[in-house]
Coordinates of C-alpha atoms in Angstrom, one line a residue:
Chain A
X881 CA -11.9 32.7 -5.7
X882 CA -13.9 29.9 -7.3
X883 CA -12.4 26.5 -8.0
X884 CA -14.3 24.0 -10.2
X885 CA -14.7 20.3 -9.5
X886 CA -15.8 17.3 -11.5
X887 CA -16.7 14.1 -9.9
X888 CA -17.0 11.7 -12.8
X889 CA -18.6 8.5 -11.8
X890 CA -19.5 5.5 -14.0
X891 CA -23.2 6.2 -13.4
X892 CA -23.4 9.9 -12.9
X893 CA -21.3 13.1 -13.2
X894 CA -21.3 15.8 -10.6
X895 CA -20.0 19.3 -11.5
X896 CA -19.7 22.0 -9.0
X897 CA -17.5 24.8 -7.7
X898 CA -16.4 26.0 -4.3
X899 CA -14.0 28.1 -2.4
X900 CA -10.4 27.7 -1.2
X901 CA -11.7 26.2 2.1
X902 CA -13.4 23.4 0.2
X903 CA -16.9 24.6 0.8
X904 CA -19.1 23.5 -2.2
X905 CA -21.2 26.5 -3.4
X906 CA -23.0 25.0 -6.3
X907 CA -23.4 21.6 -7.9
X908 CA -25.4 19.9 -10.6
X909 CA -25.5 16.2 -11.7
X910 CA -26.4 14.3 -14.7
X911 CA -26.2 10.7 -15.9
X912 CA -23.0 9.4 -17.4
X913 CA -23.7 8.8 -21.1
X914 CA -21.3 8.7 -24.1
X915 CA -18.6 11.3 -23.8
X916 CA -20.0 13.2 -26.8
X917 CA -23.1 13.8 -24.8
X918 CA -21.6 14.1 -21.3
X919 CA -18.5 16.2 -21.8
X920 CA -20.3 19.1 -23.5
X921 CA -22.5 19.3 -20.5
X922 CA -19.5 19.6 -18.3
X923 CA -18.0 22.3 -20.5
X924 CA -21.4 24.1 -20.5
X925 CA -21.6 24.0 -16.8
X926 CA -18.3 25.9 -16.3
X927 CA -19.0 28.4 -19.1
X928 CA -20.1 31.4 -16.9
X929 CA -18.6 30.3 -13.6
X930 CA -15.2 32.0 -13.8
X931 CA -13.3 29.2 -12.1
X932 CA -9.6 29.7 -11.6
X933 CA -8.8 26.0 -11.8
X934 CA -10.7 22.7 -12.2
X935 CA -10.0 19.4 -10.5
X936 CA -11.3 16.1 -11.9
X937 CA -11.7 12.9 -10.0
X938 CA -12.8 10.2 -12.5
X939 CA -13.9 6.6 -12.7
X940 CA -11.1 4.6 -14.3
X941 CA -8.9 3.1 -15.1
X942 CA -7.1 6.3 -16.0
X943 CA -3.7 7.5 -17.4
X944 CA -2.2 9.3 -14.4
X945 CA 1.5 9.4 -15.3
X946 CA 2.3 12.8 -16.7
X947 CA 5.2 11.5 -18.7
X948 CA 2.9 9.1 -20.8
X949 CA 0.8 9.8 -23.8
X950 CA -2.3 8.4 -22.1
X951 CA -2.1 10.9 -19.3
X952 CA -5.6 12.4 -18.9
X953 CA -7.3 9.6 -20.7
X954 CA -9.8 7.0 -19.5
X955 CA -8.0 3.8 -20.5
X956 CA -9.3 0.2 -20.7
X957 CA -12.9 0.6 -19.5
X958 CA -15.7 -1.5 -21.1
X959 CA -17.9 1.6 -20.8
X960 CA -19.1 2.4 -24.3
X961 CA -17.3 5.4 -25.8
X962 CA -14.9 6.0 -23.0
X963 CA -12.1 3.5 -23.8
X964 CA -9.1 5.7 -24.6
X965 CA -11.1 8.9 -24.4
X966 CA -9.0 12.0 -23.7
X967 CA -11.1 13.4 -20.9
X968 CA -8.6 15.9 -19.6
X969 CA -7.7 17.0 -23.1
X970 CA -11.3 17.8 -23.9
X971 CA -11.7 20.0 -20.9
X972 CA -8.3 21.7 -21.3
X973 CA -9.2 22.6 -24.9
X974 CA -12.3 24.4 -23.5
X975 CA -10.7 26.1 -20.4
X976 CA -7.1 27.5 -20.2
X977 CA -6.8 27.0 -16.4
X978 CA -4.7 24.7 -14.3
X979 CA -6.3 21.2 -14.0
X980 CA -6.0 18.5 -11.3
X981 CA -6.6 15.0 -12.4
X982 CA -6.8 11.7 -10.6
X983 CA -9.1 8.7 -9.8
X984 CA -12.3 9.5 -8.0
X985 CA -11.1 7.5 -5.0
X986 CA -7.7 9.2 -4.9
X987 CA -9.5 12.5 -5.1
X988 CA -11.7 11.6 -2.2
X989 CA -8.7 10.4 -0.2
X990 CA -7.0 13.7 -0.9
X991 CA -10.1 15.8 0.0
X992 CA -10.4 13.8 3.3
X993 CA -6.7 14.5 4.0
X994 CA -7.0 18.2 3.4
X995 CA -10.4 19.0 4.9
X996 CA -12.0 15.8 6.2
X997 CA -11.5 12.9 8.5
X998 CA -7.8 12.7 7.9
X999 CA -7.2 16.4 8.1
X1000 CA -3.6 17.1 9.3
X1001 CA -2.5 13.5 8.7
X1002 CA 0.1 12.6 6.1
X1003 CA -1.6 9.3 5.2
X1004 CA -5.0 7.7 4.8
X1005 CA -6.9 5.2 2.7
X1006 CA -10.3 5.9 1.3
X1007 CA -12.6 3.0 0.3
X1008 CA -15.7 3.5 -1.7
X1009 CA -18.1 0.6 -1.4
X1010 CA -21.0 0.9 -3.9
X1011 CA -21.6 -0.5 -7.4
X1012 CA -17.9 -1.3 -7.3
X1013 CA -15.2 -1.1 -4.7
X1014 CA -12.4 1.4 -5.1
X1015 CA -9.5 2.4 -2.9
X1016 CA -7.6 5.7 -2.9
X1017 CA -4.2 5.8 -1.2
X1018 CA -2.5 8.9 0.3
X1019 CA 0.9 8.2 1.9
X1020 CA 3.7 10.5 3.0
X1021 CA 1.6 13.5 1.8
X1022 CA 1.2 12.2 -1.7
X1023 CA -1.4 10.3 -3.7
X1024 CA 0.0 7.0 -4.7
X1025 CA 0.5 6.0 -8.3
X1026 CA 2.9 3.6 -9.9
X1027 CA 2.4 1.3 -12.9
X1028 CA -1.1 2.8 -13.0
X1029 CA -3.1 3.7 -9.8
X1030 CA -4.5 1.7 -6.9
X1031 CA -7.2 -0.9 -7.9
X1032 CA -7.6 -2.2 -4.3
X1033 CA -11.2 -3.3 -4.8
X1034 CA -10.0 -6.4 -6.6
X1035 CA -7.8 -7.9 -3.9
X1036 CA -8.5 -11.5 -2.9
X1037 CA -9.9 -12.2 0.5
X1038 CA -10.3 -15.4 2.4
X1039 CA -13.8 -16.9 1.9
X1040 CA -16.0 -17.1 4.9
X1041 CA -16.2 -20.8 5.9
X1042 CA -20.0 -20.9 5.6
X1043 CA -20.2 -18.9 2.4
X1044 CA -20.6 -20.7 -1.0
X1045 CA -21.5 -17.6 -3.1
X1046 CA -19.4 -17.6 -6.3
X1047 CA -19.0 -13.8 -6.5
X1048 CA -19.8 -11.6 -9.5
X1049 CA -16.5 -10.0 -10.6
X1050 CA -16.0 -10.8 -14.3
X1051 CA -12.2 -10.9 -13.8
X1052 CA -11.9 -12.6 -10.5
X1053 CA -15.2 -14.0 -9.4
X1054 CA -14.9 -13.8 -5.7
X1055 CA -12.4 -11.0 -5.2
X1056 CA -13.5 -8.3 -2.7
X1057 CA -15.5 -6.4 -5.3
X1058 CA -17.1 -9.6 -6.5
X1059 CA -18.2 -10.5 -3.0
X1060 CA -18.9 -7.2 -1.2
X1061 CA -19.9 -4.5 -3.7
X1062 CA -23.6 -3.8 -4.3
X1063 CA -24.1 -6.2 -7.2
X1064 CA -22.6 -9.0 -5.2
X1065 CA -24.9 -8.3 -2.3
X1066 CA -27.9 -8.2 -4.6
X1067 CA -27.1 -11.4 -6.4
X1068 CA -26.4 -13.2 -3.2
X1069 CA -29.5 -12.2 -1.3
X1070 CA -31.9 -11.6 -4.2
X1071 CA -32.6 -8.0 -3.1
X1072 CA -30.7 -4.8 -3.0
X1073 CA -28.7 -4.2 0.2
X1074 CA -30.8 -1.1 0.9
X1075 CA -33.8 -3.4 1.3
X1076 CA -32.2 -5.7 3.8
X1077 CA -32.9 -5.2 7.5
X1078 CA -30.1 -3.8 9.6
X1079 CA -29.9 -7.0 11.6
X1080 CA -29.7 -9.2 8.5
X1081 CA -26.8 -11.7 8.4
X1082 CA -25.7 -10.0 5.2
X1083 CA -24.0 -7.3 7.1
X1084 CA -21.8 -9.6 9.2
X1085 CA -20.7 -11.2 6.0
X1086 CA -20.1 -7.8 4.4
X1087 CA -18.0 -6.7 7.3
X1088 CA -16.1 -10.0 7.2
X1089 CA -14.9 -9.3 3.7
X1090 CA -14.3 -5.6 4.0
X1091 CA -12.5 -5.9 7.3
X1092 CA -10.1 -8.6 5.9
X1093 CA -9.1 -6.3 3.1
X1094 CA -8.8 -3.3 5.5
X1095 CA -6.7 -5.3 8.0
X1096 CA -4.3 -6.3 5.1
X1097 CA -4.1 -2.7 4.0
X1098 CA -3.3 -1.6 7.6
X1099 CA -0.5 -4.2 7.7
X1100 CA 0.9 -3.2 4.4
X1101 CA 0.6 0.6 4.6
X1102 CA 0.0 1.6 8.2
X1103 CA -2.3 4.5 7.2
X1104 CA -3.2 7.1 9.8
X1105 CA -6.9 6.9 9.0
X1106 CA -9.2 4.5 7.2
X1107 CA -12.2 6.2 5.6
X1108 CA -15.2 4.2 4.3
X1109 CA -17.6 5.8 1.9
X1110 CA -20.0 4.9 -0.9
X1111 CA -23.6 3.7 -1.0
X1112 CA -23.1 0.5 0.9
X1113 CA -21.4 2.3 3.8
X1114 CA -24.7 4.2 4.4
X1115 CA -25.5 1.1 6.4
X1116 CA -24.0 2.5 9.5
X1117 CA -24.4 -0.8 11.4
X1118 CA -21.4 -1.9 9.3
X1119 CA -18.9 0.3 11.1
X1120 CA -18.9 -1.5 14.5
X1121 CA -19.0 -4.9 12.7
X1122 CA -16.0 -3.9 10.6
X1123 CA -14.0 -2.5 13.5
X1124 CA -14.5 -5.7 15.4
X1125 CA -13.4 -7.8 12.5
X1126 CA -10.4 -5.7 11.8
X1127 CA -9.4 -6.0 15.4
X1128 CA -9.9 -9.8 15.3
X1129 CA -7.8 -10.0 12.2
X1130 CA -4.9 -7.9 13.5
X1131 CA -5.0 -9.7 16.9
X1132 CA -2.9 -7.1 18.6
X1133 CA 0.1 -7.5 16.3
X1134 CA 0.5 -3.8 15.4
X1135 CA 1.0 -1.8 18.5
X1136 CA -0.8 1.5 18.0
X1137 CA -3.6 3.2 20.1
X1138 CA -5.5 4.0 16.9
X1139 CA -6.0 0.2 16.5
X1140 CA -7.2 -0.4 20.0
X1141 CA -8.6 2.3 22.3
X1142 CA -9.1 4.7 19.4
X1143 CA -10.4 2.4 16.8
X1144 CA -13.8 4.1 16.7
X1145 CA -12.0 7.2 15.6
X1146 CA -9.7 5.3 13.1
X1147 CA -12.1 3.5 10.8
X1148 CA -14.7 6.2 10.1
X1149 CA -17.1 7.6 7.5
X1150 CA -16.0 10.5 5.3
X1151 CA -15.6 13.7 7.3
X1152 CA -16.9 15.5 4.2
X1153 CA -19.9 13.2 3.9
X1154 CA -21.3 12.9 0.4
X1155 CA -19.1 15.8 -0.6
X1156 CA -15.9 13.7 -0.3
X1157 CA -15.6 13.1 -4.0
X1158 CA -16.5 16.5 -5.2
X1159 CA -14.6 18.4 -2.5
X1160 CA -11.6 16.1 -3.2
X1161 CA -11.8 17.0 -6.9
X1162 CA -11.9 20.6 -5.9
X1163 CA -8.8 20.1 -3.7
X1164 CA -7.0 18.6 -6.7
X1165 CA -7.9 21.7 -8.7
X1166 CA -6.7 24.0 -5.9
X1167 CA -3.4 22.1 -5.7
X1168 CA -2.9 22.4 -9.4
X1169 CA -3.5 26.2 -9.1
X1170 CA -0.9 26.4 -6.4
X1171 CA 1.6 24.3 -8.3
X1172 CA 1.5 21.6 -5.5
X1173 CA 2.2 18.1 -6.8
X1174 CA -0.1 15.7 -5.1
Chain B
X737 CA 33.7 10.2 1.3
X738 CA 32.8 7.3 3.5
X739 CA 29.2 6.5 4.6
X740 CA 28.5 4.0 7.3
X741 CA 25.8 1.4 7.3
X742 CA 24.2 -0.9 9.9
X743 CA 21.9 -3.7 8.8
X744 CA 20.5 -4.8 12.1
X745 CA 18.8 -8.2 11.8
X746 CA 17.1 -10.3 14.5
X747 CA 19.8 -12.9 14.0
X748 CA 22.9 -11.0 13.0
X749 CA 24.2 -7.5 12.6
X750 CA 26.2 -6.3 9.6
X751 CA 28.2 -3.1 9.8
X752 CA 30.0 -1.7 6.9
X753 CA 30.9 1.4 5.0
X754 CA 30.9 2.5 1.4
X755 CA 31.0 5.4 -1.0
X756 CA 28.4 7.7 -2.4
X757 CA 27.7 5.3 -5.3
X758 CA 26.6 2.6 -2.9
X759 CA 29.7 0.5 -3.3
X760 CA 30.3 -1.4 -0.1
X761 CA 34.0 -1.2 0.7
X762 CA 34.1 -3.0 4.0
X763 CA 31.8 -5.1 6.2
X764 CA 31.8 -7.2 9.3
X765 CA 29.0 -9.2 10.9
X766 CA 28.3 -10.6 14.3
X767 CA 25.4 -12.4 16.0
X768 CA 22.6 -10.2 17.5
X769 CA 22.8 -10.5 21.3
X770 CA 21.5 -8.3 24.1
X771 CA 22.0 -4.6 23.1
X772 CA 24.6 -4.1 25.9
X773 CA 26.8 -6.6 24.0
X774 CA 25.9 -5.8 20.4
X775 CA 25.7 -2.0 20.3
X776 CA 29.2 -1.5 21.7
X777 CA 30.5 -3.7 18.9
X778 CA 28.8 -1.4 16.4
X779 CA 30.3 1.6 18.0
X780 CA 33.7 0.0 18.0
X781 CA 33.5 -0.8 14.4
X782 CA 33.0 2.8 13.3
X783 CA 35.6 4.2 15.7
X784 CA 38.4 4.7 13.2
X785 CA 36.4 4.7 10.0
X786 CA 35.8 8.4 9.7
X787 CA 32.3 8.1 8.3
X788 CA 30.4 11.3 7.4
X789 CA 27.0 9.8 8.2
X790 CA 25.5 6.4 9.2
X791 CA 22.4 4.8 8.0
X792 CA 20.6 2.1 10.0
X793 CA 18.1 -0.4 8.7
X794 CA 16.8 -2.4 11.7
X795 CA 14.6 -5.3 12.6
X796 CA 11.5 -4.0 14.2
X797 CA 9.0 -2.9 15.1
X798 CA 10.6 0.5 15.3
X799 CA 9.6 4.1 16.2
X800 CA 10.0 5.9 12.8
X801 CA 7.9 9.0 13.5
X802 CA 10.3 11.9 14.2
X803 CA 7.7 13.7 16.2
X804 CA 7.3 10.9 18.7
X805 CA 9.4 10.1 21.8
X806 CA 9.9 6.5 20.6
X807 CA 11.6 7.7 17.4
X808 CA 14.8 5.7 17.0
X809 CA 13.8 3.0 19.4
X810 CA 13.0 -0.7 18.9
X811 CA 9.5 -1.0 20.3
X812 CA 7.4 -4.0 21.1
X813 CA 9.7 -6.8 20.2
X814 CA 9.8 -10.0 22.2
X815 CA 13.6 -10.1 21.7
X816 CA 15.3 -10.0 25.1
X817 CA 16.7 -6.6 25.9
X818 CA 15.5 -4.8 22.8
X819 CA 12.0 -3.9 23.8
X820 CA 12.0 -0.1 24.0
X821 CA 15.8 0.1 23.4
X822 CA 17.0 3.5 22.1
X823 CA 19.1 2.1 19.3
X824 CA 19.5 5.4 17.4
X825 CA 20.1 7.3 20.6
X826 CA 23.0 5.0 21.6
X827 CA 24.7 5.5 18.3
X828 CA 24.0 9.3 18.1
X829 CA 25.7 9.6 21.5
X830 CA 28.8 8.0 20.1
X831 CA 29.0 9.7 16.7
X832 CA 28.0 13.3 16.0
X833 CA 27.1 12.7 12.4
X834 CA 23.8 12.7 10.5
X835 CA 21.9 9.4 10.9
X836 CA 19.4 7.7 8.6
X837 CA 16.9 5.3 10.3
X838 CA 14.2 3.0 9.1
X839 CA 13.2 -0.7 9.0
X840 CA 15.5 -3.2 7.4
X841 CA 13.0 -3.8 4.6
X842 CA 12.3 -0.1 4.0
X843 CA 16.1 0.4 3.8
X844 CA 16.4 -2.4 1.3
X845 CA 13.5 -1.0 -0.8
X846 CA 15.2 2.4 -0.8
X847 CA 18.6 0.9 -1.7
X848 CA 17.0 -0.9 -4.6
X849 CA 15.2 2.3 -5.7
X850 CA 18.5 4.3 -5.7
X851 CA 21.0 1.8 -7.0
X852 CA 19.3 -1.6 -7.6
X853 CA 16.5 -3.2 -9.5
X854 CA 14.1 -0.2 -9.2
X855 CA 16.7 2.4 -10.1
X856 CA 15.1 5.4 -11.6
X857 CA 11.6 4.4 -10.5
X858 CA 9.5 6.3 -8.0
X859 CA 8.0 3.2 -6.4
X860 CA 8.8 -0.4 -5.5
X861 CA 8.0 -2.9 -2.9
X862 CA 10.7 -5.1 -1.3
X863 CA 9.8 -8.5 0.2
X864 CA 12.3 -10.3 2.4
X865 CA 11.3 -14.0 2.8
X866 CA 13.5 -15.7 5.4
X867 CA 13.0 -16.5 9.1
X868 CA 10.1 -14.0 8.8
X869 CA 8.5 -12.0 6.0
X870 CA 8.9 -8.3 5.8
X871 CA 7.8 -5.8 3.3
X872 CA 9.3 -2.4 2.5
X873 CA 7.2 0.1 0.6
X874 CA 8.6 3.0 -1.5
X875 CA 5.9 5.1 -3.2
X876 CA 6.0 8.5 -4.9
X877 CA 9.7 8.7 -4.1
X878 CA 9.2 8.3 -0.3
X879 CA 9.4 5.4 2.1
X880 CA 6.0 4.7 3.5
X881 CA 5.2 5.2 7.2
X882 CA 2.0 6.0 9.0
X883 CA 0.7 4.8 12.3
X884 CA 3.9 2.8 12.4
X885 CA 5.5 1.2 9.3
X886 CA 4.6 -1.5 6.9
X887 CA 4.2 -5.0 8.5
X888 CA 3.1 -6.6 5.3
X889 CA 4.4 -10.1 6.2
X890 CA 1.3 -10.7 8.3
X891 CA -1.4 -10.2 5.7
X892 CA -4.0 -13.0 5.4
X893 CA -4.0 -15.0 2.2
X894 CA -6.4 -17.5 1.0
X895 CA -5.6 -21.0 2.0
X896 CA -4.7 -23.5 -0.8
X897 CA -7.7 -25.9 -1.1
X898 CA -5.5 -28.9 -0.5
X899 CA -3.5 -27.4 2.4
X900 CA -4.3 -28.3 6.0
X901 CA -1.2 -26.8 7.6
X902 CA -2.1 -24.6 10.6
X903 CA 0.7 -22.1 10.2
X904 CA 3.2 -21.0 12.8
X905 CA 2.6 -17.3 13.4
X906 CA 2.0 -16.8 17.2
X907 CA -0.4 -13.9 16.4
X908 CA -2.3 -15.1 13.3
X909 CA -1.5 -18.7 12.8
X910 CA -1.9 -19.0 9.0
X911 CA -1.0 -15.5 7.9
X912 CA 1.5 -15.1 5.1
X913 CA 4.5 -15.3 7.5
X914 CA 3.0 -18.2 9.4
X915 CA 2.6 -20.2 6.2
X916 CA 5.5 -19.1 3.9
X917 CA 8.4 -18.0 6.0
X918 CA 11.3 -20.4 6.8
X919 CA 9.9 -21.7 10.1
X920 CA 6.5 -22.5 8.4
X921 CA 8.3 -24.4 5.6
X922 CA 10.3 -26.4 8.1
X923 CA 7.4 -27.2 10.4
X924 CA 5.2 -28.2 7.4
X925 CA 7.7 -30.5 5.7
X926 CA 9.9 -31.6 8.6
X927 CA 13.1 -30.3 7.0
X928 CA 14.5 -26.9 6.3
X929 CA 13.5 -25.4 2.9
X930 CA 17.2 -25.5 1.8
X931 CA 17.1 -29.3 2.1
X932 CA 14.1 -29.7 -0.1
X933 CA 14.7 -30.6 -3.8
X934 CA 14.0 -27.9 -6.4
X935 CA 11.0 -29.8 -7.8
X936 CA 9.4 -30.5 -4.4
X937 CA 5.7 -29.5 -4.2
X938 CA 6.7 -27.2 -1.3
X939 CA 7.8 -24.6 -3.9
X940 CA 4.5 -24.5 -5.7
X941 CA 2.7 -24.0 -2.4
X942 CA 5.2 -21.4 -1.4
X943 CA 4.7 -19.5 -4.7
X944 CA 0.9 -19.8 -4.2
X945 CA 1.0 -17.9 -0.9
X946 CA 3.6 -15.3 -1.8
X947 CA 2.0 -14.6 -5.2
X948 CA -1.4 -14.0 -3.6
X949 CA 0.1 -11.4 -1.3
X950 CA 2.1 -9.9 -4.1
X951 CA -0.9 -9.7 -6.4
X952 CA -2.9 -7.9 -3.7
X953 CA 0.0 -5.5 -3.2
X954 CA 0.1 -4.8 -6.9
X955 CA -3.6 -4.1 -6.9
X956 CA -3.4 -1.8 -3.9
X957 CA -0.3 0.1 -4.7
X958 CA 0.6 -0.4 -8.3
X959 CA 4.4 -0.5 -7.6
X960 CA 6.8 -0.1 -10.5
X961 CA 8.9 -3.0 -9.4
X962 CA 8.4 -6.0 -7.0
X963 CA 11.7 -7.2 -5.5
X964 CA 12.0 -10.5 -3.6
X965 CA 15.0 -11.1 -1.4
X966 CA 15.9 -13.1 1.7
X967 CA 17.0 -16.6 2.3
X968 CA 14.0 -18.5 1.0
X969 CA 14.2 -16.5 -2.3
X970 CA 17.6 -18.1 -3.0
X971 CA 15.4 -20.9 -4.3
X972 CA 15.4 -19.4 -7.8
X973 CA 12.8 -21.8 -9.1
X974 CA 10.3 -19.8 -7.1
X975 CA 10.5 -16.8 -9.4
X976 CA 8.8 -18.3 -12.4
X977 CA 6.2 -20.1 -10.2
X978 CA 5.4 -16.8 -8.4
X979 CA 5.2 -14.8 -11.7
X980 CA 2.7 -17.4 -13.1
X981 CA 0.6 -17.3 -9.9
X982 CA 0.6 -13.5 -9.8
X983 CA -0.5 -13.5 -13.4
X984 CA -3.3 -16.0 -12.7
X985 CA -4.5 -13.9 -9.7
X986 CA -4.6 -10.6 -11.6
X987 CA -6.2 -12.3 -14.6
X988 CA -5.5 -9.4 -16.9
X989 CA -7.4 -6.9 -14.8
X990 CA -4.6 -4.3 -14.5
X991 CA -3.5 -3.2 -18.0
X992 CA 0.3 -2.7 -17.9
X993 CA 3.0 -4.3 -20.0
X994 CA 5.0 -4.8 -16.8
X995 CA 2.4 -7.3 -15.7
X996 CA 2.3 -9.2 -19.0
X997 CA 5.1 -9.2 -21.6
X998 CA 7.6 -7.7 -19.1
X999 CA 6.7 -9.7 -16.0
X1000 CA 10.1 -11.4 -15.9
X1001 CA 11.6 -7.9 -15.5
X1002 CA 9.0 -6.8 -13.0
X1003 CA 9.1 -9.5 -10.2
X1004 CA 12.8 -9.8 -9.7
X1005 CA 15.6 -10.6 -7.2
X1006 CA 17.4 -7.7 -5.6
X1007 CA 19.6 -5.8 -8.1
X1008 CA 22.0 -5.3 -5.2
X1009 CA 22.0 -9.0 -4.4
X1010 CA 22.9 -9.7 -0.8
X1011 CA 24.0 -6.1 -0.4
X1012 CA 20.4 -4.8 -0.7
X1013 CA 20.0 -4.3 3.1
X1014 CA 23.5 -2.9 3.8
X1015 CA 23.6 -0.7 0.7
X1016 CA 20.0 0.4 1.5
X1017 CA 21.1 1.4 5.0
X1018 CA 24.1 3.3 3.4
X1019 CA 21.6 5.0 1.1
X1020 CA 19.6 6.1 4.2
X1021 CA 22.8 7.5 5.7
X1022 CA 23.7 9.4 2.5
X1023 CA 20.2 10.8 2.3
X1024 CA 20.5 12.0 5.9
X1025 CA 23.8 13.7 5.1
X1026 CA 22.3 15.5 2.1
X1027 CA 19.2 16.5 4.1
X1028 CA 16.9 14.5 1.8
X1029 CA 13.8 13.3 3.6
X1030 CA 13.0 9.7 2.5

């Protein structure tokens, strides 16, 4: 059986399909433009694929509360054409199959919990660190929603004592995203992070901010796995730096082997690699097909 | 039908019972001493009460994972006699009834979700601000556990630019609990918070720290209600100060009426008042009786 998946990012869309084990069998990608251009491409992609269900993990903010009229819509984004757009409705009108729908990061967290680094766990958090910072939260076997959905990239962290950078978040200046996402790194150092050497002090500072937010998340939620994905996390030297900083922040307060001897296996890259988002979307589609509320 | 409840605090124990609507019909309290003294008092209290189930909300840290041998135990507390004590086991040996078991703050969060300020909501967070700071987390209709359970009182917050106080947390110094719980207030100002006038600058600083943590929690979890209880929150002047600071921190980023026009009804005292902990424990007992996993 084929399950469709859409990973809808602010920069590019990925469409694909795969099987019930989460194996991606085909994918295409194209830039995110106005919905009038982009959504027909999505609909075209699935035309001859015979998918039994489709899961969508989308950039946000989104309406994720099934009881509200904005369910399935992209809501208050500044992205031209997408503010208030009925993304899910447009696809439902084209395909009479069950649909899964959540944020891109919640989708990735779910994919990791079903098939990836948090397989068999009932909780995990998934951070994507790229052009922005997003956090997906899976707890007690469910994806977390509430008033809206997690927006954990915008938490405030303590400023490094030697850091005078103002941050680039238009809402908060020096929130986590403003300090530690790609645009903040580039503004601070004058070059893209990918052009900085692996031993550049940028990475210690990056780890300082990410680890503080991760330690706070561990304290608040006690997740069974912390998964770090996205373009910035391709800098693998960040993982040991982040683990050390998380450990320093917690200072032994929470008694759990995962946070001491097993820390290398606790703060990890996505088990699904670059497929976390797409496979997570697929997992949402599969859950919808099976009538499982996630 | 009578349901028993134990609110086990680090300073005092409260035992009581009530009905299926959460109405507390009787209660007693006594100081928390060594378990050999305190637990027999609990057992004695329930001897002639004929309760159909008992719920326990306890100071921690606790074993809350049913699959682990430390389930039902108090774990790594410095409190004499309680480290590793099988609290639930001792009560189970005395009464062959269903037992609910969770942290005091998770119990309070659950009570508030069932009968209090978050009634009808599928998510809320409950802060207690007293001799320590604890956070209970209810999300997607479940109490959140993971590696262990939430310990959200120990998150790091940004220091107020004019504040040089070192904080009193033995693990983290100036974490939220170190700065904003009762002992921090007393150490900082030289008198107990309850003796400070309502317009003392202490309260703006208190609101500054609590609000920062609350704003971060809203961003990470998007709870449908934030409930603030505990001795320090008897200072009612804190509520408007905290709401203002939360609003300033979020700066309009999360689009939800609860965070703007309805903020006064979003960050609130416990709907169950001083009964939040005991009624929450009762609710845990009732859930256990009904076989509901919370």
